[in-house]
Each structure stands twice: as C-alpha cells, then as structure tokens.
Coordinates of C-alpha atoms in Angstrom, one line a residue:
Chain A
M106 CA -22.7 -7.2 19.9
I107 CA -23.9 -8.3 16.5
T108 CA -24.7 -11.9 16.6
D109 CA -26.7 -12.1 13.5
W110 CA -24.3 -14.1 11.2
T111 CA -26.3 -13.1 8.1
L112 CA -25.3 -9.5 8.8
W113 CA -21.6 -10.5 8.8
L114 CA -22.1 -12.4 5.6
E115 CA -23.8 -9.3 4.1
W116 CA -20.8 -7.1 5.0
F117 CA -18.4 -9.7 3.8
V118 CA -20.1 -10.0 0.4
K119 CA -20.4 -6.2 0.0
A120 CA -16.7 -5.7 0.9
L121 CA -15.7 -8.4 -1.5
V122 CA -17.8 -6.8 -4.3
W123 CA -16.2 -3.4 -3.7
I124 CA -12.7 -4.9 -3.7
F125 CA -13.4 -6.8 -7.0
A126 CA -15.0 -3.7 -8.5
L127 CA -12.0 -1.6 -7.6
L128 CA -9.6 -4.2 -9.0
G129 CA -11.5 -4.6 -12.2
G130 CA -12.0 -0.9 -12.3
F131 CA -8.3 -0.4 -12.0
A132 CA -7.5 -2.8 -14.8
Y133 CA -10.0 -1.3 -17.2
L134 CA -9.3 2.3 -16.1
T135 CA -5.7 1.9 -17.5
Y136 CA -7.3 0.7 -20.8
Y137 CA -9.8 3.6 -20.8
E138 CA -7.1 6.1 -20.1
R139 CA -4.8 4.8 -22.8
R140 CA -7.6 4.7 -25.3
A141 CA -8.9 8.2 -24.4
L142 CA -5.4 9.7 -24.4
A143 CA -4.7 8.2 -27.7
R144 CA -8.0 9.6 -29.2
I145 CA -7.1 13.0 -27.9
Q146 CA -3.6 12.8 -29.4
T147 CA -4.9 11.3 -32.7
R148 CA -3.3 8.0 -32.1
V149 CA -5.0 4.6 -31.9
G150 CA -3.9 3.2 -28.6
P151 CA -3.8 -0.4 -27.5
N152 CA -6.0 -2.4 -30.0
R153 CA -4.2 -5.7 -30.6
A154 CA -5.0 -8.0 -27.6
G155 CA -8.6 -9.2 -28.1
P156 CA -11.4 -7.2 -29.6
F157 CA -10.7 -3.5 -29.5
G158 CA -7.7 -4.3 -27.3
L159 CA -10.0 -5.2 -24.4
L160 CA -7.6 -8.0 -23.2
Q161 CA -4.7 -5.5 -22.9
P162 CA -5.1 -5.0 -19.1
I163 CA -4.9 -8.8 -18.6
A164 CA -1.7 -9.0 -20.7
D165 CA -0.2 -6.1 -18.7
A166 CA -1.1 -7.8 -15.4
V167 CA 0.6 -11.1 -16.5
K168 CA 3.6 -9.1 -17.6
L169 CA 3.9 -7.3 -14.2
I170 CA 3.5 -10.5 -12.2
F171 CA 6.3 -12.3 -14.1
K172 CA 8.7 -9.4 -13.8
E173 CA 11.8 -9.8 -11.6
E174 CA 11.5 -8.0 -8.3
L175 CA 14.6 -6.0 -7.3
S176 CA 15.2 -4.3 -4.1
P177 CA 18.2 -1.9 -3.8
A178 CA 21.1 -3.3 -1.6
K179 CA 21.0 -0.3 0.8
A180 CA 17.2 0.0 1.0
Y181 CA 15.5 -0.2 4.4
K182 CA 14.0 -3.6 3.7
F183 CA 11.0 -3.7 6.0
V184 CA 9.7 -0.2 5.1
F185 CA 10.5 -0.8 1.5
F186 CA 8.2 -3.7 1.6
L187 CA 5.6 -1.9 3.7
A188 CA 5.3 1.2 1.6
P189 CA 3.3 -0.2 -1.4
I190 CA 0.9 -1.8 1.0
L191 CA 0.4 1.5 2.9
T192 CA -0.3 3.2 -0.4
L193 CA -2.8 0.7 -1.6
V194 CA -4.9 0.1 1.6
P195 CA -6.2 3.7 2.0
S196 CA -7.4 3.7 -1.5
I197 CA -9.5 0.7 -0.9
I198 CA -10.9 1.5 2.5
I199 CA -12.2 4.9 1.5
A200 CA -14.8 2.9 -0.5
A201 CA -16.4 1.7 2.7
V202 CA -18.4 4.9 3.2
I203 CA -19.4 5.5 -0.4
P204 CA -23.1 4.8 -0.9
L205 CA -24.0 3.2 -4.2
G206 CA -27.8 3.3 -3.7
R207 CA -30.6 3.1 -1.2
S208 CA -31.6 -0.4 -0.4
I209 CA -32.8 -3.3 -2.5
N210 CA -34.8 -6.4 -1.6
V211 CA -33.0 -9.7 -2.1
F212 CA -34.8 -12.8 -1.1
G213 CA -37.0 -10.9 1.3
R214 CA -34.1 -9.2 3.0
E215 CA -33.5 -5.5 2.8
I216 CA -29.9 -4.9 1.7
N217 CA -28.5 -1.4 1.9
L218 CA -26.3 -0.6 -1.1
Y219 CA -23.5 0.8 1.1
L220 CA -21.1 -0.8 3.4
A221 CA -21.2 1.7 6.3
N222 CA -23.3 4.7 6.9
I223 CA -21.2 6.3 9.7
N224 CA -22.2 9.7 11.0
V225 CA -18.7 11.1 10.5
G226 CA -18.3 9.9 6.9
V227 CA -16.8 13.1 5.6
L228 CA -14.3 13.2 8.4
Y229 CA -13.5 9.5 7.7
F230 CA -12.7 10.4 4.1
M231 CA -10.5 13.3 5.3
S232 CA -8.6 11.1 7.8
I233 CA -7.9 8.4 5.2
A234 CA -6.8 11.0 2.7
A235 CA -4.4 12.3 5.4
I236 CA -3.0 8.8 6.1
A237 CA -2.5 8.1 2.4
V238 CA 0.6 10.3 2.3
Y239 CA 2.6 7.8 4.3
G240 CA 3.0 5.2 1.6
I241 CA 4.6 7.6 -0.8
V242 CA 6.8 9.3 1.8
L243 CA 8.1 6.0 3.1
A244 CA 8.6 4.6 -0.4
G245 CA 10.8 7.6 -1.1
W246 CA 12.8 7.3 2.1
A247 CA 13.2 3.5 2.2
S248 CA 14.5 3.3 -1.4
N249 CA 17.6 5.2 -0.2
S250 CA 18.0 6.9 -3.5
K251 CA 18.2 10.6 -4.4
Y252 CA 15.5 10.6 -7.0
A253 CA 13.1 8.6 -4.9
M254 CA 13.8 10.8 -1.8
L255 CA 13.2 14.0 -3.7
G256 CA 10.0 12.6 -5.2
G257 CA 8.8 11.6 -1.7
L258 CA 9.6 15.0 -0.3
R259 CA 7.8 16.8 -3.1
S260 CA 4.7 14.7 -2.8
T261 CA 4.6 15.2 1.0
A262 CA 4.8 19.0 0.7
Q263 CA 2.3 19.0 -2.1
M264 CA -0.2 16.7 -0.3
I265 CA -0.1 18.6 2.9
S266 CA -0.6 21.9 1.1
Y267 CA -3.6 20.8 -0.9
E268 CA -5.1 18.8 1.9
L269 CA -6.1 22.1 3.6
S270 CA -8.0 23.3 0.6
L271 CA -9.5 19.9 0.2
G272 CA -10.8 19.9 3.8
L273 CA -12.1 23.5 3.5
S274 CA -13.9 22.8 0.3
L275 CA -15.8 20.1 2.0
I276 CA -17.1 22.4 4.7
P277 CA -19.7 24.0 2.4
V278 CA -20.9 20.4 1.6
I279 CA -21.3 19.7 5.3
L280 CA -23.1 23.0 5.9
L281 CA -25.5 22.4 2.9
G282 CA -26.0 18.8 3.8
N283 CA -26.4 19.6 7.4
S284 CA -24.7 16.3 8.2
M285 CA -21.4 14.5 7.9
S286 CA -23.0 11.2 6.8
M287 CA -22.5 10.5 3.1
V288 CA -26.0 9.0 2.7
D289 CA -27.6 12.1 4.3
I290 CA -25.6 14.4 2.0
V291 CA -26.8 12.5 -1.1
E292 CA -30.4 12.6 0.1
K293 CA -30.2 16.4 0.6
Q294 CA -29.3 16.7 -3.1
S295 CA -32.7 15.4 -4.3
D296 CA -33.8 18.9 -5.1
I297 CA -30.6 20.3 -6.5
W298 CA -27.1 19.1 -6.8
F299 CA -24.6 20.9 -4.6
V300 CA -22.4 21.6 -7.6
F301 CA -25.0 24.2 -8.6
I302 CA -25.1 25.8 -5.2
Q303 CA -21.4 25.8 -4.6
P304 CA -19.7 25.5 -8.0
V305 CA -16.4 27.1 -6.8
G306 CA -16.3 24.6 -3.9
A307 CA -16.6 21.7 -6.4
F308 CA -13.9 23.2 -8.5
I309 CA -11.5 23.6 -5.6
F310 CA -12.3 20.1 -4.5
W311 CA -11.5 18.9 -8.0
I312 CA -8.1 20.7 -8.2
A313 CA -7.2 19.6 -4.7
T314 CA -8.0 15.9 -5.3
L315 CA -6.0 16.0 -8.5
A316 CA -3.0 17.1 -6.4
E317 CA -3.8 14.6 -3.7
V318 CA -3.7 11.6 -6.1
N319 CA -0.6 13.1 -7.9
R320 CA -2.3 13.3 -11.2
A321 CA -1.3 15.5 -14.1
P322 CA -0.8 18.5 -14.0
F323 CA 0.2 18.0 -10.4
D324 CA 2.3 14.8 -11.0
M325 CA 5.4 16.5 -9.7
P326 CA 6.5 13.6 -7.5
E327 CA 7.1 11.6 -10.6
A328 CA 8.2 14.1 -13.1
E329 CA 10.2 12.0 -15.5
Q330 CA 12.5 14.7 -16.8
E331 CA 13.6 15.7 -13.3
L332 CA 13.3 12.7 -11.1
T333 CA 13.1 9.6 -13.4
A334 CA 10.0 8.1 -11.8
G335 CA 10.1 9.8 -8.4
Y336 CA 9.2 7.8 -5.4
H337 CA 8.8 4.5 -7.2
S338 CA 12.0 4.7 -9.1
E339 CA 13.5 1.7 -7.3
Y340 CA 10.3 -0.4 -7.3
S341 CA 9.7 -3.2 -9.9
G342 CA 7.5 -6.1 -10.5
M343 CA 4.4 -6.5 -8.3
K344 CA 5.5 -3.8 -5.8
F345 CA 5.5 -1.3 -8.6
A346 CA 2.1 -2.7 -9.7
L347 CA 0.7 -2.0 -6.2
F348 CA 1.7 1.7 -6.6
F349 CA 0.2 1.7 -10.0
M350 CA -3.0 0.1 -8.7
A351 CA -3.2 2.5 -5.8
E352 CA -3.0 5.5 -8.1
Y353 CA -5.8 4.3 -10.3
Q354 CA -8.0 3.0 -7.5
K355 CA -7.6 6.4 -5.8
M356 CA -8.8 8.0 -9.0
I357 CA -11.9 5.8 -9.0
V358 CA -12.8 6.4 -5.3
I359 CA -12.0 10.1 -5.6
C360 CA -14.4 10.4 -8.5
A361 CA -17.0 8.4 -6.5
V362 CA -16.6 10.8 -3.6
M363 CA -16.9 13.8 -5.9
A364 CA -20.1 12.4 -7.3
V365 CA -21.5 11.9 -3.8
F366 CA -20.6 15.3 -2.6
F367 CA -21.4 17.5 -5.5
F368 CA -23.2 15.5 -8.2
G369 CA -26.0 13.9 -6.4
G370 CA -24.4 10.5 -5.9
Y371 CA -26.8 7.7 -6.8
L372 CA -29.8 10.1 -7.4
G373 CA -31.3 10.3 -10.8
P374 CA -34.6 10.0 -12.6
G375 CA -36.5 6.9 -11.6
V376 CA -34.3 5.9 -8.7
D377 CA -37.2 6.1 -6.3
Q378 CA -39.1 3.3 -8.1
Y379 CA -36.1 1.2 -9.1
P380 CA -33.4 1.4 -6.5
L381 CA -31.1 -0.8 -8.6
L382 CA -30.7 2.3 -10.9
G383 CA -28.6 3.9 -8.1
P384 CA -25.4 2.0 -8.8
V385 CA -26.0 2.6 -12.5
Y386 CA -26.2 6.4 -12.0
M387 CA -23.1 6.2 -9.8
F388 CA -21.2 4.3 -12.5
I389 CA -22.2 6.9 -15.2
K390 CA -21.1 9.8 -13.0
I391 CA -17.8 8.1 -12.0
F392 CA -17.2 7.3 -15.7
L393 CA -17.7 10.9 -16.8
L394 CA -15.6 12.4 -14.0
L395 CA -12.8 9.9 -14.8
F396 CA -13.0 11.2 -18.4
A397 CA -12.6 14.7 -17.1
M398 CA -9.4 13.6 -15.2
I399 CA -8.0 12.0 -18.3
W400 CA -8.9 15.0 -20.3
V401 CA -7.0 17.3 -17.9
R402 CA -4.0 15.0 -18.2
A403 CA -4.1 15.1 -21.9
T404 CA -4.4 18.9 -22.2
W405 CA -2.5 20.5 -19.3
P406 CA 1.3 20.7 -19.1
R407 CA 2.9 20.0 -15.7
F408 CA 3.1 22.9 -13.2
R409 CA 6.5 24.2 -12.1
Y410 CA 7.0 23.2 -8.5
D411 CA 7.3 26.7 -6.9
R412 CA 4.2 27.8 -8.8
L413 CA 2.3 24.7 -7.6
M414 CA 3.1 25.6 -4.0
S415 CA 2.2 29.3 -4.3
F416 CA -1.0 28.4 -6.2
G417 CA -2.0 26.1 -3.4
W418 CA -1.2 28.5 -0.5
K419 CA -1.9 31.9 -2.0
V420 CA -4.8 31.2 -4.3
L421 CA -6.7 28.0 -3.3
L422 CA -6.5 28.4 0.5
P423 CA -7.8 32.0 0.7
L424 CA -10.4 31.2 -1.9
S425 CA -11.6 28.1 0.0
L426 CA -11.8 30.1 3.2
A427 CA -13.9 32.7 1.3
I428 CA -16.4 30.1 0.0
V429 CA -16.8 28.7 3.5
F430 CA -17.7 32.2 4.7
I431 CA -20.0 32.8 1.7
T432 CA -21.8 29.5 2.2
A433 CA -22.3 30.0 5.9
T434 CA -23.6 33.6 5.3
G435 CA -26.0 32.5 2.6
I436 CA -27.4 29.7 4.7
L437 CA -27.8 32.0 7.7
L438 CA -29.5 34.7 5.6
A439 CA -31.9 32.1 4.2
D440 CA -32.6 30.8 7.7
Q441 CA -33.1 34.2 9.3
T442 CA -35.3 35.8 6.6
G443 CA -37.1 32.5 5.8
N444 CA -36.6 33.3 2.2
A445 CA -35.0 30.4 0.4
M446 CA -34.0 32.7 -2.5
W447 CA -31.1 33.8 -0.4
M448 CA -29.5 30.5 -1.1
W449 CA -28.8 31.7 -4.6
S450 CA -26.5 34.4 -3.1
I451 CA -24.1 31.5 -2.5
P452 CA -23.3 30.6 -6.1
V453 CA -23.3 34.2 -7.2
A454 CA -21.0 35.4 -4.5
S455 CA -18.8 32.3 -4.9
V456 CA -18.4 32.8 -8.6
I457 CA -17.5 36.4 -8.1
A458 CA -14.9 35.4 -5.5
G459 CA -13.6 32.8 -7.8
L460 CA -13.2 35.2 -10.7
I461 CA -11.0 37.5 -8.7
P462 CA -7.9 35.1 -8.6
V463 CA -8.6 34.0 -12.2
V464 CA -8.5 37.6 -13.5
T465 CA -5.5 38.5 -11.4
I466 CA -3.5 35.5 -12.5
Y467 CA -4.5 36.1 -16.1
Q468 CA -3.3 39.7 -16.0
A469 CA -0.1 38.8 -14.2
L470 CA 0.7 36.2 -16.8
R471 CA -0.1 38.7 -19.6
R472 CA 2.3 41.2 -18.0
L473 CA 5.0 38.5 -17.8
S474 CA 4.6 37.6 -21.4
Y475 CA 4.8 41.3 -22.5
E476 CA 8.0 41.7 -20.4
R477 CA 9.5 38.7 -22.1
A478 CA 8.6 39.9 -25.6
Chain B
M644 CA -18.3 -6.8 28.4
T645 CA -15.5 -9.3 28.2
L646 CA -15.0 -8.6 24.5
D647 CA -14.5 -4.9 25.3
L648 CA -12.1 -5.8 28.0
A649 CA -10.1 -8.1 25.7
L650 CA -10.0 -5.4 23.0
F651 CA -8.9 -2.8 25.5
L652 CA -6.1 -5.0 26.8
L653 CA -4.9 -5.7 23.3
L654 CA -5.0 -2.1 22.4
A655 CA -3.3 -1.0 25.6
L656 CA -0.5 -3.5 24.8
I657 CA -0.1 -2.1 21.3
A658 CA -0.1 1.5 22.6
I659 CA 2.5 0.8 25.3
A660 CA 4.7 -1.3 22.9
S661 CA 4.6 1.4 20.2
A662 CA 5.4 4.1 22.8
L663 CA 8.4 2.1 23.9
G664 CA 9.4 1.5 20.4
M665 CA 9.2 5.2 19.7
L666 CA 11.5 6.0 22.6
L667 CA 14.0 3.2 22.1
S668 CA 14.4 3.1 18.3
K669 CA 17.7 4.5 17.1
N670 CA 16.4 5.6 13.7
A671 CA 14.3 8.7 13.8
V672 CA 12.1 7.6 11.0
Y673 CA 11.2 4.4 12.8
S674 CA 10.5 6.5 15.9
A675 CA 8.1 8.6 14.0
L676 CA 6.4 5.6 12.6
Y677 CA 6.0 4.1 16.1
L678 CA 4.4 7.3 17.2
V679 CA 2.0 7.2 14.3
L680 CA 1.0 3.7 15.4
N681 CA 0.5 5.0 18.9
F682 CA -1.8 7.8 17.7
V683 CA -3.8 5.4 15.6
T684 CA -4.2 3.1 18.6
V685 CA -5.4 6.1 20.7
A686 CA -7.9 6.8 18.0
V687 CA -9.2 3.2 18.2
F688 CA -9.6 3.7 22.0
Y689 CA -11.9 6.7 21.2
L690 CA -13.8 4.5 18.9
L691 CA -14.1 1.9 21.6
L692 CA -15.5 4.6 23.9
G693 CA -18.1 5.4 21.3
A694 CA -16.6 8.8 20.2
P695 CA -16.1 8.4 16.4
F696 CA -15.8 12.2 15.9
I697 CA -12.8 12.5 18.2
A698 CA -11.3 9.3 16.8
M699 CA -11.4 10.7 13.2
A700 CA -10.1 14.1 14.3
Q701 CA -7.3 12.4 16.1
I702 CA -6.3 10.5 13.0
T703 CA -6.6 13.5 10.7
V704 CA -4.8 15.9 12.9
Y705 CA -2.1 13.9 14.7
A706 CA -1.5 10.8 12.6
G707 CA -2.2 12.7 9.4
A708 CA -1.0 16.2 9.4
I709 CA 1.4 16.6 12.3
M710 CA 3.3 13.3 11.9
V711 CA 3.6 13.8 8.2
L712 CA 5.3 17.1 8.9
F713 CA 7.6 15.4 11.4
L714 CA 8.6 12.8 8.9
F715 CA 9.0 15.6 6.3
V716 CA 11.4 17.5 8.6
I717 CA 13.3 14.3 9.5
M718 CA 13.8 13.4 5.9
L719 CA 14.6 16.9 4.7
L720 CA 17.3 17.4 7.4
G721 CA 18.6 13.9 6.8
T722 CA 18.9 13.2 10.5
D723 CA 17.7 9.6 10.2
E724 CA 20.3 8.2 12.5
L725 CA 20.4 10.0 15.8
P726 CA 23.9 11.1 16.9
K727 CA 25.0 10.2 20.4
S728 CA 23.6 13.0 22.4
Q729 CA 25.7 14.7 25.1
V730 CA 24.6 13.7 28.5
L731 CA 24.5 16.5 31.1
P732 CA 26.2 15.3 34.2
W733 CA 23.3 16.2 36.6
Q734 CA 20.6 15.0 34.2
R735 CA 20.4 11.3 35.1
P736 CA 20.4 11.5 38.9
L737 CA 17.8 14.2 38.7
A738 CA 15.6 12.2 36.3
I739 CA 15.9 9.1 38.6
V740 CA 14.9 11.2 41.7
L741 CA 12.0 12.8 39.9
S742 CA 10.6 9.6 38.4
V743 CA 10.9 7.8 41.8
L744 CA 9.0 10.7 43.4
L745 CA 6.3 10.5 40.7
A746 CA 5.9 6.8 41.1
A747 CA 5.7 7.1 44.9
E748 CA 3.1 9.8 44.6
A749 CA 1.0 7.8 42.1
T750 CA 1.2 4.7 44.2
F751 CA 0.2 6.7 47.3
L752 CA -2.8 8.2 45.6
L753 CA -3.8 4.9 44.1
V754 CA -3.7 3.2 47.5
T755 CA -5.5 5.9 49.5
K756 CA -7.8 7.5 47.0
A757 CA -8.7 4.7 44.7
R758 CA -12.4 3.7 44.6
P759 CA -14.0 1.0 42.6
A760 CA -14.7 2.8 39.3
G761 CA -18.0 1.2 38.8
N762 CA -19.6 1.1 35.4
V763 CA -18.5 3.9 33.1
L764 CA -21.5 5.8 32.0
Q765 CA -22.4 4.7 28.5
P766 CA -23.0 7.9 26.4
D767 CA -26.5 7.9 25.1
E768 CA -27.3 7.8 21.4
S769 CA -27.6 11.6 20.9
V770 CA -23.9 12.1 21.7
N771 CA -22.8 10.9 18.3
T772 CA -25.4 12.5 16.0
M773 CA -25.1 15.8 14.3
E774 CA -26.9 17.4 17.1
N775 CA -23.9 16.7 19.3
L776 CA -21.5 18.1 16.8
R777 CA -23.6 21.2 16.8
Q778 CA -23.6 21.3 20.6
L779 CA -19.8 21.0 20.5
G780 CA -19.6 24.0 18.1
M781 CA -22.1 26.0 20.2
L782 CA -20.0 25.4 23.3
L783 CA -16.8 26.3 21.6
F784 CA -18.2 29.5 20.3
T785 CA -20.1 30.5 23.5
D786 CA -18.8 29.3 26.8
Y787 CA -15.3 28.5 25.6
L788 CA -15.0 31.4 23.2
L789 CA -12.0 33.0 24.9
P790 CA -9.8 29.9 25.3
F791 CA -10.7 29.0 21.7
E792 CA -9.6 32.4 20.4
V793 CA -6.5 32.4 22.6
V794 CA -5.5 29.1 21.1
S795 CA -6.0 30.3 17.6
I796 CA -3.9 33.4 18.3
L797 CA -1.2 31.3 19.9
L798 CA -1.1 29.2 16.6
L799 CA -1.0 32.4 14.6
V800 CA 1.9 33.8 16.7
A801 CA 3.8 30.6 16.2
M802 CA 3.2 30.8 12.5
V803 CA 4.3 34.4 12.2
G804 CA 7.3 33.6 14.3
A805 CA 8.4 30.8 12.1
I806 CA 8.0 33.0 9.0
I807 CA 10.0 35.8 10.5
L808 CA 12.8 33.4 11.6
T809 CA 13.2 31.9 8.2
K810 CA 12.7 35.0 6.1
K811 CA 15.8 36.5 4.6
E812 CA 16.3 40.1 5.2
K813 CA 16.8 42.3 2.2
G814 CA 20.4 42.9 1.3
A815 CA 21.6 40.7 4.2
R816 CA 23.5 37.5 3.4

C-alpha cells in the first residue's frame, strides 16, 4: 500500500489542477468558438462584457446558474438526474492518463507531469469513450419525450458505429509505439510524429472523434430542424449546463488525446532542457486542434443520417481495417529486412488506400449531380 | 491484506446486489443499468487481481459495446415495462427441483473437496507489461489459433444470419 502521504497530496493537487483546467478551458472554449465562428462568418461575436468580451463566459455561467430548473412531469426522475452526471464524468476522467510533460523538480521533489502512467492507457481511453454513450442515451430515454428519445437513439447508433473505426485507427498507434502507455507513445515520437507515418489513421481518428463528441457535421443527435435540441430538449438550468460542459470538455480532452497519439504530445524543441515547456507545447497543439474542430463546424453542413451511417460502416470501417493491415505489414517488413526505409511504405500505401474511397465518393456524387441536372 | 479483503467484500456486495436488482427490476431499462453496474464491478475485481488489461477489455466490450446495444434495442422496441410473462405449468416445479439439486451438489463438493485455498499466487511484474500482451497475442495466434478462428467464424455466421433475416427480398412485401 502507498503510505507516503505526500504522494496522495501530489495526486490530489494534480487532479485538482486538471479539473480546474478543464472547467476554465470549457468556459473559454465557448468564448473561443463563438469568436472564431464569428470571424469566419464575418461577424464580430461577443465583445461587450469586459475587454474583447473576455468576461462573456462568466456572464453565461451566472445566467445558467440562476435559470429555473424544470423536469418533465412524466420523466423518470432518478435517471433524469443521473444522466447529466454520467455524461460529464467520463469527459473529466479521460484526462487522468494524458501526459502533459516529463517531470519537473519542485522543492527537491521529482513531480511527473501526468496523473497516471498506466500500461493500458490506450485501452483506458477506449473504455471511457465506450462508457460515455450512456449519459446521452439515458438522457434521451428518461426525458420521456419523442424528440429527446429520437436524439438519444440517433446518438447511440452513431457512437457505436464510429467507435469501431476509432478503436481500429488506434491500433497503428499501438503498433508504432510498441506500447499501450501514453507516455511511451509520446516518447516514441521523438524522431517523427506518428501523423507523418500514419496520416490516414490520424484522419480517421479525427473523423471518428468528431462523431463521438457529436460535433458538427455529425451533430445529428441535436439537429435543431428535426429534433429541436435532441437528447437535451427537456433539460434546463444547471443540468443543461452540465451537458454543455461535457461536450466542450470532451472536445478539449479529445484534442489532447489526438495531440498525444499523432502530434508528439508534449515533445517539441527545447523540451529536454526545460521540461516545463511540455505543457506549453501541449497547450499550443490542443489550441490548434480545437481551431480545426471549430473550422470544420463553420464550413461543413450537417450530414444526412443515412449517409452518416453508410459512411461509417462502408467507408471508414474498411479503410481503418486496411490501414491496420498496411501498418503491420510495413513494420514487419522493416523488422525482417532490417531496412528502416520500409517504414515509409506505410504512409505511401495508406494514402493510396485512402484515396480510393475519396475518388469513388467524388465520382458517385458527380454522377448524382449529372442525373439531377 | 485486510484492505484487500474489505475491498473484495464491498465489491462482492455490490456485485450481488446489482445482479439481484437486474433480475428483480420491473423496468427493462433499469435491469440493463443494473447489469452495467455488475459488469463494471467485475472489471474492478480484475483490477484488484492485478489484471488491468482484462479489466479494461471487460468495460470496453461488455459495459460499453454490448450493453449499449441492449439499451438501444430496449428503447427502440419500446418494451420498457415488461409484460406479465406466461408461466409454463411445469416450469416452476422443475426450476425448484433443479436448483435444489445444484445447491446440494455444491454443498457436497464444498464439504468433501474443499481445501484451504492458501495464498493466491501474486502474478509477477512481467504479467502486466507489454511483453505479457505480446505473449497473449502469440498464444492466441499459435496454440489457440483454431478456437480463435472458430469463434470469429461463429460471430461472422451470426452477423450474416442477422442480415439475411432482416433483409427484404426483392419484390416481396
């Protein structure tokens, strides 16, 4: 057993730091998203509260706290209450395995800049992602309303379908990193980021995570025109705020995970001498990836639901199986021949494999548009 | 070891309670939720035994994928409240006889064959490293290749069967 109380203190402080970082990150991510969306759409965005509108998230929070909480008369009360919590908790606990840096020396004590370096980190991420569906499903069911129910069902089907591609797109990372621990995976990328070796895998991971966190263009569960607000139609006040918070915190942790798996995590120039640069590099990478998410939301229209499903099952799943095969073959060839150049067969073959569905879909869409004209 | 014992007893309590809740609850959704709790408890048992890989696989596969599908089907069919099932006349007596037999057999074996279990062997450190995962993979693809492939073919057959059952035939209504 661990009897060293300072270790407990260290864990406690690190967990607290993560939670506050995610809470603050959530608040300012909403601001960031609204400003960035406004820029892209040539609007101004929130700019009244405080300098540059920087106090806007605080005003929003105060508003949400003081809103009246309603719960539908025929709702299943306990589950209705449980669902927002079940949605929020997974988005926080994924952060436990994300490494922010190596270790720093504080008052003569080595402190690792991660909460837990467990040897099944990748699997931990997958299992939490699998659990995260429950909150949304139960919210849809417990509200006892048609719109919420349909939203919940849609999101279940969508998350199950895209989870497969998500899991398969992580296998190349495990193969290349030769480990399931997130810290090991980051350290393996000191020569070259995995996104250069397996670009298609990174792309599939990106698409699948967009679907997992129900972001545009995969925000079918809350398509306003069809389902009012989907699974959280019946929620108000702080319960709604929890769903809102969960979505944005998931965006942050997903971007952090993406940075760890494909973009070298906390690695960057000078991180060997100054380990404190690790969190800074992580922050920059998360910030840029978040921008990409907002950018996607601003530019892509929502998918049609049947197309979303067939895209997930008929395009992403076979493609991710193909890249698993390609990666394994490339690593085996490099091992057997002892020639590291074989590693470059992985990106080449993957990109070719990735181009096949792109070209096919493009041609099919062209044919469709000719038929319509 | 007392802490381990306390944890074990607490977990066992939760596992049994959630299993009972699953059986006794009238609402199918609550049943499913109790089952999820049960699966998660089992995963924690694995963690307690020092097998994080199996624990995570348990959560991903059972609590994550399978139970979500269960919930999905329950919600899609709208069978939240279970209807009163028809009881077959011979079912109850038979169930009672069989369960008494099972209990008697278990008691007999427990009394005659039980030995002090001694200390459970603690798995050494190498078990939970990547080396062990690799060993698991090697075993699956060498010694246990046939069962492994048979299981995957079984799953494939189930999948094909489901697709054929639900597929509309052309022209048929």
